[in-house]
């Protein structure tokens, strides 16, 4: 699975959009980009995933660049409850099912 | 609520003891994964079971073992416990055995070894 690089931490004002970047420059054509988050010591929560098209669900939007070397997770209206560590994970659909977590980005949403 | 249930939520035990953590996967999910998260380490994959069979192993110590039962619930057994085994233990489940689908996590068991 390709390696990902994320900023260690980010701040966002409550009510504003939170844009979390992820670099995955060595991604291969059959690797998906997954996003999970972990709110203080709770179990990680699945957010969204995509292959090459942009994706949107009730939680967030995922924007993948055309060359697929980077992506951005967008929380459109961040709330205090979105304060968490966000993990960007790249993996092949046919790979082992376990997730390999890096250090992620600590997002702090401030009032 | 992810649909994955872990019990107990908290466990305090002494060094040298043995404990069992339990996980019930989401309805319809055949894979169960166990992860460990200690203060100085990130989320570490321990082991995966798929439909009762061991499918993949990660950084699981020999003192630890797991199994998945016919009703698909899983148990993680930790024996000869050491202070360093104090951690959060998470269970996750997914439909298949590969990375084709998302996994859903339980709320974890916090183990404290004293």
mmCIF file of C-alpha atoms in Angstrom:
data_model
loop_
_atom_site.group_PDB
_atom_site.id
_atom_site.type_symbol
_atom_site.label_atom_id
_atom_site.label_comp_id
_atom_site.label_asym_id
_atom_site.label_seq_id
_atom_site.Cartn_x
_atom_site.Cartn_y
_atom_site.Cartn_z
ATOM 1 C CA UNK A 1 0.000 0.000 0.000
ATOM 2 C CA UNK A 2 1.227 3.485 -0.831
ATOM 3 C CA UNK A 3 2.580 5.767 1.878
ATOM 4 C CA UNK A 4 0.653 8.884 2.870
ATOM 5 C CA UNK A 5 1.799 12.204 4.293
ATOM 6 C CA UNK A 6 -0.464 14.408 6.373
ATOM 7 C CA UNK A 7 0.146 17.562 8.403
ATOM 8 C CA UNK A 8 0.533 16.870 12.093
ATOM 9 C CA UNK A 9 -2.108 19.337 13.162
ATOM 10 C CA UNK A 10 -4.577 21.921 11.862
ATOM 11 C CA UNK A 11 -6.995 24.421 13.339
ATOM 12 C CA UNK A 12 -10.384 25.408 11.989
ATOM 13 C CA UNK A 13 -12.990 27.912 13.131
ATOM 14 C CA UNK A 14 -16.377 26.524 14.036
ATOM 15 C CA UNK A 15 -18.826 26.835 11.149
ATOM 16 C CA UNK A 16 -16.100 27.128 8.540
ATOM 17 C CA UNK A 17 -15.023 24.429 6.119
ATOM 18 C CA UNK A 18 -12.172 22.214 7.253
ATOM 19 C CA UNK A 19 -9.882 21.132 4.434
ATOM 20 C CA UNK A 20 -7.553 18.292 5.356
ATOM 21 C CA UNK A 21 -4.834 17.464 2.821
ATOM 22 C CA UNK A 22 -3.178 14.135 2.191
ATOM 23 C CA UNK A 23 -0.247 13.427 -0.076
ATOM 24 C CA UNK A 24 0.029 9.991 -1.654
ATOM 25 C CA UNK A 25 2.423 10.572 -4.522
ATOM 26 C CA UNK A 26 3.277 6.874 -4.968
ATOM 27 C CA UNK A 27 -0.325 5.732 -5.272
ATOM 28 C CA UNK A 28 -0.982 3.112 -7.918
ATOM 29 C CA UNK A 29 -3.964 2.871 -10.203
ATOM 30 C CA UNK A 30 -5.844 0.285 -8.195
ATOM 31 C CA UNK A 31 -5.413 1.895 -4.777
ATOM 32 C CA UNK A 32 -8.304 3.566 -3.006
ATOM 33 C CA UNK A 33 -8.051 6.542 -0.672
ATOM 34 C CA UNK A 34 -9.841 6.022 2.646
ATOM 35 C CA UNK A 35 -10.467 8.511 5.431
ATOM 36 C CA UNK A 36 -11.162 7.620 9.035
ATOM 37 C CA UNK A 37 -11.235 9.749 12.150
ATOM 38 C CA UNK A 38 -10.812 9.057 15.836
ATOM 39 C CA UNK A 39 -12.494 11.288 18.349
ATOM 40 C CA UNK A 40 -10.592 11.193 21.623
ATOM 41 C CA UNK A 41 -10.038 7.507 22.514
ATOM 42 C CA UNK A 42 -13.223 6.398 20.761
ATOM 43 C CA UNK A 43 -13.156 3.765 18.050
ATOM 44 C CA UNK A 44 -12.051 5.032 14.633
ATOM 45 C CA UNK A 45 -14.962 6.100 12.471
ATOM 46 C CA UNK A 46 -15.168 5.534 8.732
ATOM 47 C CA UNK A 47 -15.764 8.778 6.836
ATOM 48 C CA UNK A 48 -15.451 8.272 3.100
ATOM 49 C CA UNK A 49 -13.377 6.612 0.391
ATOM 50 C CA UNK A 50 -12.756 7.016 -3.319
ATOM 51 C CA UNK A 51 -10.704 5.804 -6.266
ATOM 52 C CA UNK A 52 -10.418 8.702 -8.687
ATOM 53 C CA UNK A 53 -13.716 10.539 -8.786
ATOM 54 C CA UNK A 54 -14.712 13.044 -6.163
ATOM 55 C CA UNK A 55 -17.044 11.599 -3.583
ATOM 56 C CA UNK A 56 -19.569 13.136 -1.207
ATOM 57 C CA UNK A 57 -21.643 11.701 1.587
ATOM 58 C CA UNK A 58 -23.504 13.073 4.569
ATOM 59 C CA UNK A 59 -20.308 13.566 6.529
ATOM 60 C CA UNK A 60 -17.780 14.941 4.082
ATOM 61 C CA UNK A 61 -16.488 15.383 0.560
ATOM 62 C CA UNK A 62 -13.361 13.803 -0.862
ATOM 63 C CA UNK A 63 -11.530 15.611 -3.625
ATOM 64 C CA UNK A 64 -8.844 13.592 -5.445
ATOM 65 C CA UNK A 65 -6.527 15.381 -7.847
ATOM 66 C CA UNK A 66 -6.502 14.281 -11.455
ATOM 67 C CA UNK A 67 -3.063 12.699 -11.126
ATOM 68 C CA UNK A 68 -4.279 11.031 -7.884
ATOM 69 C CA UNK A 69 -1.135 12.047 -6.046
ATOM 70 C CA UNK A 70 -3.017 13.967 -3.401
ATOM 71 C CA UNK A 71 -6.472 14.365 -1.957
ATOM 72 C CA UNK A 72 -8.416 16.665 0.348
ATOM 73 C CA UNK A 73 -11.079 15.767 2.841
ATOM 74 C CA UNK A 74 -13.590 18.570 3.260
ATOM 75 C CA UNK A 75 -15.863 18.953 6.263
ATOM 76 C CA UNK A 76 -18.189 21.682 4.955
ATOM 77 C CA UNK A 77 -19.298 23.211 8.263
ATOM 78 C CA UNK A 78 -16.997 22.094 11.038
ATOM 79 C CA UNK A 79 -18.403 21.817 14.537
ATOM 80 C CA UNK A 80 -16.657 21.341 17.868
ATOM 81 C CA UNK A 81 -17.587 17.664 17.651
ATOM 82 C CA UNK A 82 -15.400 17.312 14.564
ATOM 83 C CA UNK A 83 -12.292 17.789 16.695
ATOM 84 C CA UNK A 84 -10.440 14.524 16.141
ATOM 85 C CA UNK A 85 -7.439 12.832 14.558
ATOM 86 C CA UNK A 86 -8.069 12.268 10.860
ATOM 87 C CA UNK A 87 -6.338 9.404 9.078
ATOM 88 C CA UNK A 88 -5.786 9.164 5.333
ATOM 89 C CA UNK A 89 -5.125 5.558 4.266
ATOM 90 C CA UNK A 90 -4.362 4.211 0.817
ATOM 91 C CA UNK A 91 -4.946 0.588 -0.028
ATOM 92 C CA UNK A 92 -5.717 -1.877 -2.769
ATOM 93 C CA UNK A 93 -9.170 -3.411 -2.801
ATOM 94 C CA UNK A 94 -7.679 -6.888 -3.067
ATOM 95 C CA UNK A 95 -5.150 -6.384 -0.295
ATOM 96 C CA UNK A 96 -5.504 -7.668 3.244
ATOM 97 C CA UNK A 97 -8.500 -6.127 4.928
ATOM 98 C CA UNK A 98 -6.667 -4.619 7.880
ATOM 99 C CA UNK A 99 -5.964 -0.892 7.937
ATOM 100 C CA UNK A 100 -2.500 0.552 8.416
ATOM 101 C CA UNK A 101 -2.817 3.743 10.415
ATOM 102 C CA UNK A 102 -0.207 6.483 10.330
ATOM 103 C CA UNK A 103 -0.112 9.401 12.728
ATOM 104 C CA UNK A 104 -2.903 11.352 11.030
ATOM 105 C CA UNK A 105 -3.809 15.019 11.372
ATOM 106 C CA UNK A 106 -5.065 16.374 14.671
ATOM 107 C CA UNK A 107 -7.875 18.767 13.725
ATOM 108 C CA UNK A 108 -8.911 21.237 16.401
ATOM 109 C CA UNK A 109 -12.160 23.087 15.759
ATOM 110 C CA UNK A 110 -12.271 26.286 17.767
ATOM 111 C CA UNK A 111 -15.288 28.419 18.717
ATOM 112 C CA UNK B 1 -23.386 3.610 16.652
ATOM 113 C CA UNK B 2 -21.203 1.483 14.360
ATOM 114 C CA UNK B 3 -23.026 -1.761 15.141
ATOM 115 C CA UNK B 4 -19.861 -3.361 16.518
ATOM 116 C CA UNK B 5 -20.133 -4.213 20.210
ATOM 117 C CA UNK B 6 -17.190 -4.696 22.520
ATOM 118 C CA UNK B 7 -17.278 -5.843 26.119
ATOM 119 C CA UNK B 8 -16.206 -4.981 28.690
ATOM 120 C CA UNK B 9 -15.625 -1.250 28.264
ATOM 121 C CA UNK B 10 -13.059 -1.141 31.046
ATOM 122 C CA UNK B 11 -10.914 -3.813 32.627
ATOM 123 C CA UNK B 12 -8.403 -3.514 35.443
ATOM 124 C CA UNK B 13 -6.269 -6.509 36.265
ATOM 125 C CA UNK B 14 -2.953 -7.433 37.810
ATOM 126 C CA UNK B 15 0.282 -8.424 36.121
ATOM 127 C CA UNK B 16 0.493 -12.106 35.296
ATOM 128 C CA UNK B 17 -3.248 -12.477 34.915
ATOM 129 C CA UNK B 18 -5.278 -13.523 31.891
ATOM 130 C CA UNK B 19 -8.250 -11.648 30.418
ATOM 131 C CA UNK B 20 -10.697 -12.144 27.567
ATOM 132 C CA UNK B 21 -12.080 -9.340 25.447
ATOM 133 C CA UNK B 22 -15.212 -9.915 23.436
ATOM 134 C CA UNK B 23 -16.402 -8.490 20.134
ATOM 135 C CA UNK B 24 -19.685 -8.857 18.285
ATOM 136 C CA UNK B 25 -19.425 -7.729 14.665
ATOM 137 C CA UNK B 26 -22.049 -5.872 12.672
ATOM 138 C CA UNK B 27 -24.819 -8.056 11.366
ATOM 139 C CA UNK B 28 -23.707 -9.632 8.095
ATOM 140 C CA UNK B 29 -19.998 -8.910 8.542
ATOM 141 C CA UNK B 30 -17.769 -11.965 8.306
ATOM 142 C CA UNK B 31 -14.404 -10.397 9.125
ATOM 143 C CA UNK B 32 -13.286 -9.341 12.565
ATOM 144 C CA UNK B 33 -10.079 -7.406 13.195
ATOM 145 C CA UNK B 34 -8.325 -6.648 16.466
ATOM 146 C CA UNK B 35 -6.197 -3.543 17.017
ATOM 147 C CA UNK B 36 -4.175 -2.283 19.956
ATOM 148 C CA UNK B 37 -3.626 1.394 20.748
ATOM 149 C CA UNK B 38 -1.225 2.283 23.525
ATOM 150 C CA UNK B 39 -0.207 5.804 24.572
ATOM 151 C CA UNK B 40 3.130 5.790 22.803
ATOM 152 C CA UNK B 41 2.043 3.780 19.776
ATOM 153 C CA UNK B 42 -0.567 4.385 17.150
ATOM 154 C CA UNK B 43 -3.237 1.937 16.166
ATOM 155 C CA UNK B 44 -1.520 -1.404 15.619
ATOM 156 C CA UNK B 45 -3.190 -4.276 13.801
ATOM 157 C CA UNK B 46 -3.072 -7.523 15.739
ATOM 158 C CA UNK B 47 -5.050 -10.197 13.916
ATOM 159 C CA UNK B 48 -7.934 -10.829 11.501
ATOM 160 C CA UNK B 49 -10.473 -13.621 11.369
ATOM 161 C CA UNK B 50 -12.767 -14.273 8.457
ATOM 162 C CA UNK B 51 -15.729 -16.612 8.839
ATOM 163 C CA UNK B 52 -14.051 -18.504 11.656
ATOM 164 C CA UNK B 53 -10.603 -18.819 10.119
ATOM 165 C CA UNK B 54 -7.497 -16.812 10.870
ATOM 166 C CA UNK B 55 -6.808 -14.659 7.805
ATOM 167 C CA UNK B 56 -3.996 -12.293 8.671
ATOM 168 C CA UNK B 57 -1.610 -11.632 11.525
ATOM 169 C CA UNK B 58 0.022 -8.402 12.507
ATOM 170 C CA UNK B 59 2.098 -7.484 15.532
ATOM 171 C CA UNK B 60 0.433 -9.905 17.875
ATOM 172 C CA UNK B 61 2.461 -11.249 20.788
ATOM 173 C CA UNK B 62 2.634 -14.985 21.441
ATOM 174 C CA UNK B 63 0.934 -14.351 24.800
ATOM 175 C CA UNK B 64 -2.105 -13.126 22.895
ATOM 176 C CA UNK B 65 -4.522 -15.296 20.959
ATOM 177 C CA UNK B 66 -7.893 -14.881 19.332
ATOM 178 C CA UNK B 67 -10.680 -16.925 17.876
ATOM 179 C CA UNK B 68 -13.908 -16.406 15.998
ATOM 180 C CA UNK B 69 -16.883 -18.549 16.853
ATOM 181 C CA UNK B 70 -19.613 -19.980 14.582
ATOM 182 C CA UNK B 71 -21.925 -17.100 15.469
ATOM 183 C CA UNK B 72 -19.081 -14.826 14.236
ATOM 184 C CA UNK B 73 -18.353 -13.143 17.529
ATOM 185 C CA UNK B 74 -14.688 -13.033 18.420
ATOM 186 C CA UNK B 75 -12.630 -13.151 21.575
ATOM 187 C CA UNK B 76 -9.125 -11.841 22.168
ATOM 188 C CA UNK B 77 -7.282 -13.617 24.966
ATOM 189 C CA UNK B 78 -4.398 -11.858 26.654
ATOM 190 C CA UNK B 79 -2.317 -13.875 29.095
ATOM 191 C CA UNK B 80 0.668 -13.354 31.381
ATOM 192 C CA UNK B 81 -0.204 -9.697 31.342
ATOM 193 C CA UNK B 82 2.504 -7.082 31.718
ATOM 194 C CA UNK B 83 2.265 -3.384 32.554
ATOM 195 C CA UNK B 84 3.043 -2.602 28.923
ATOM 196 C CA UNK B 85 -0.100 -4.372 27.775
ATOM 197 C CA UNK B 86 -2.165 -1.532 29.169
ATOM 198 C CA UNK B 87 -3.891 -0.070 26.137
ATOM 199 C CA UNK B 88 -7.111 0.427 24.257
ATOM 200 C CA UNK B 89 -8.129 -2.651 22.306
ATOM 201 C CA UNK B 90 -10.432 -2.128 19.362
ATOM 202 C CA UNK B 91 -12.362 -4.598 17.326
ATOM 203 C CA UNK B 92 -13.529 -3.830 13.797
ATOM 204 C CA UNK B 93 -15.659 -5.737 11.337
ATOM 205 C CA UNK B 94 -16.210 -5.723 7.597
ATOM 206 C CA UNK B 95 -18.221 -7.672 5.080
ATOM 207 C CA UNK B 96 -15.351 -9.255 3.174
ATOM 208 C CA UNK B 97 -11.851 -10.403 3.903
ATOM 209 C CA UNK B 98 -9.999 -7.909 1.736
ATOM 210 C CA UNK B 99 -9.635 -4.161 1.532
ATOM 211 C CA UNK B 100 -12.552 -3.765 -0.830
ATOM 212 C CA UNK B 101 -14.961 -2.481 1.779
ATOM 213 C CA UNK B 102 -14.854 -0.154 4.737
ATOM 214 C CA UNK B 103 -14.438 -1.485 8.260
ATOM 215 C CA UNK B 104 -16.444 -0.353 11.266
ATOM 216 C CA UNK B 105 -14.969 -0.125 14.727
ATOM 217 C CA UNK B 106 -16.328 -0.764 18.180
ATOM 218 C CA UNK B 107 -15.834 1.641 21.059
ATOM 219 C CA UNK B 108 -12.982 -0.362 22.481
ATOM 220 C CA UNK B 109 -11.965 -1.983 25.732
ATOM 221 C CA UNK B 110 -9.617 -0.015 27.949
ATOM 222 C CA UNK B 111 -7.291 -2.464 29.675
ATOM 223 C CA UNK B 112 -5.270 -1.331 32.656
ATOM 224 C CA UNK B 113 -2.672 -3.705 34.058
ATOM 225 C CA UNK B 114 -1.504 -2.818 37.564
#
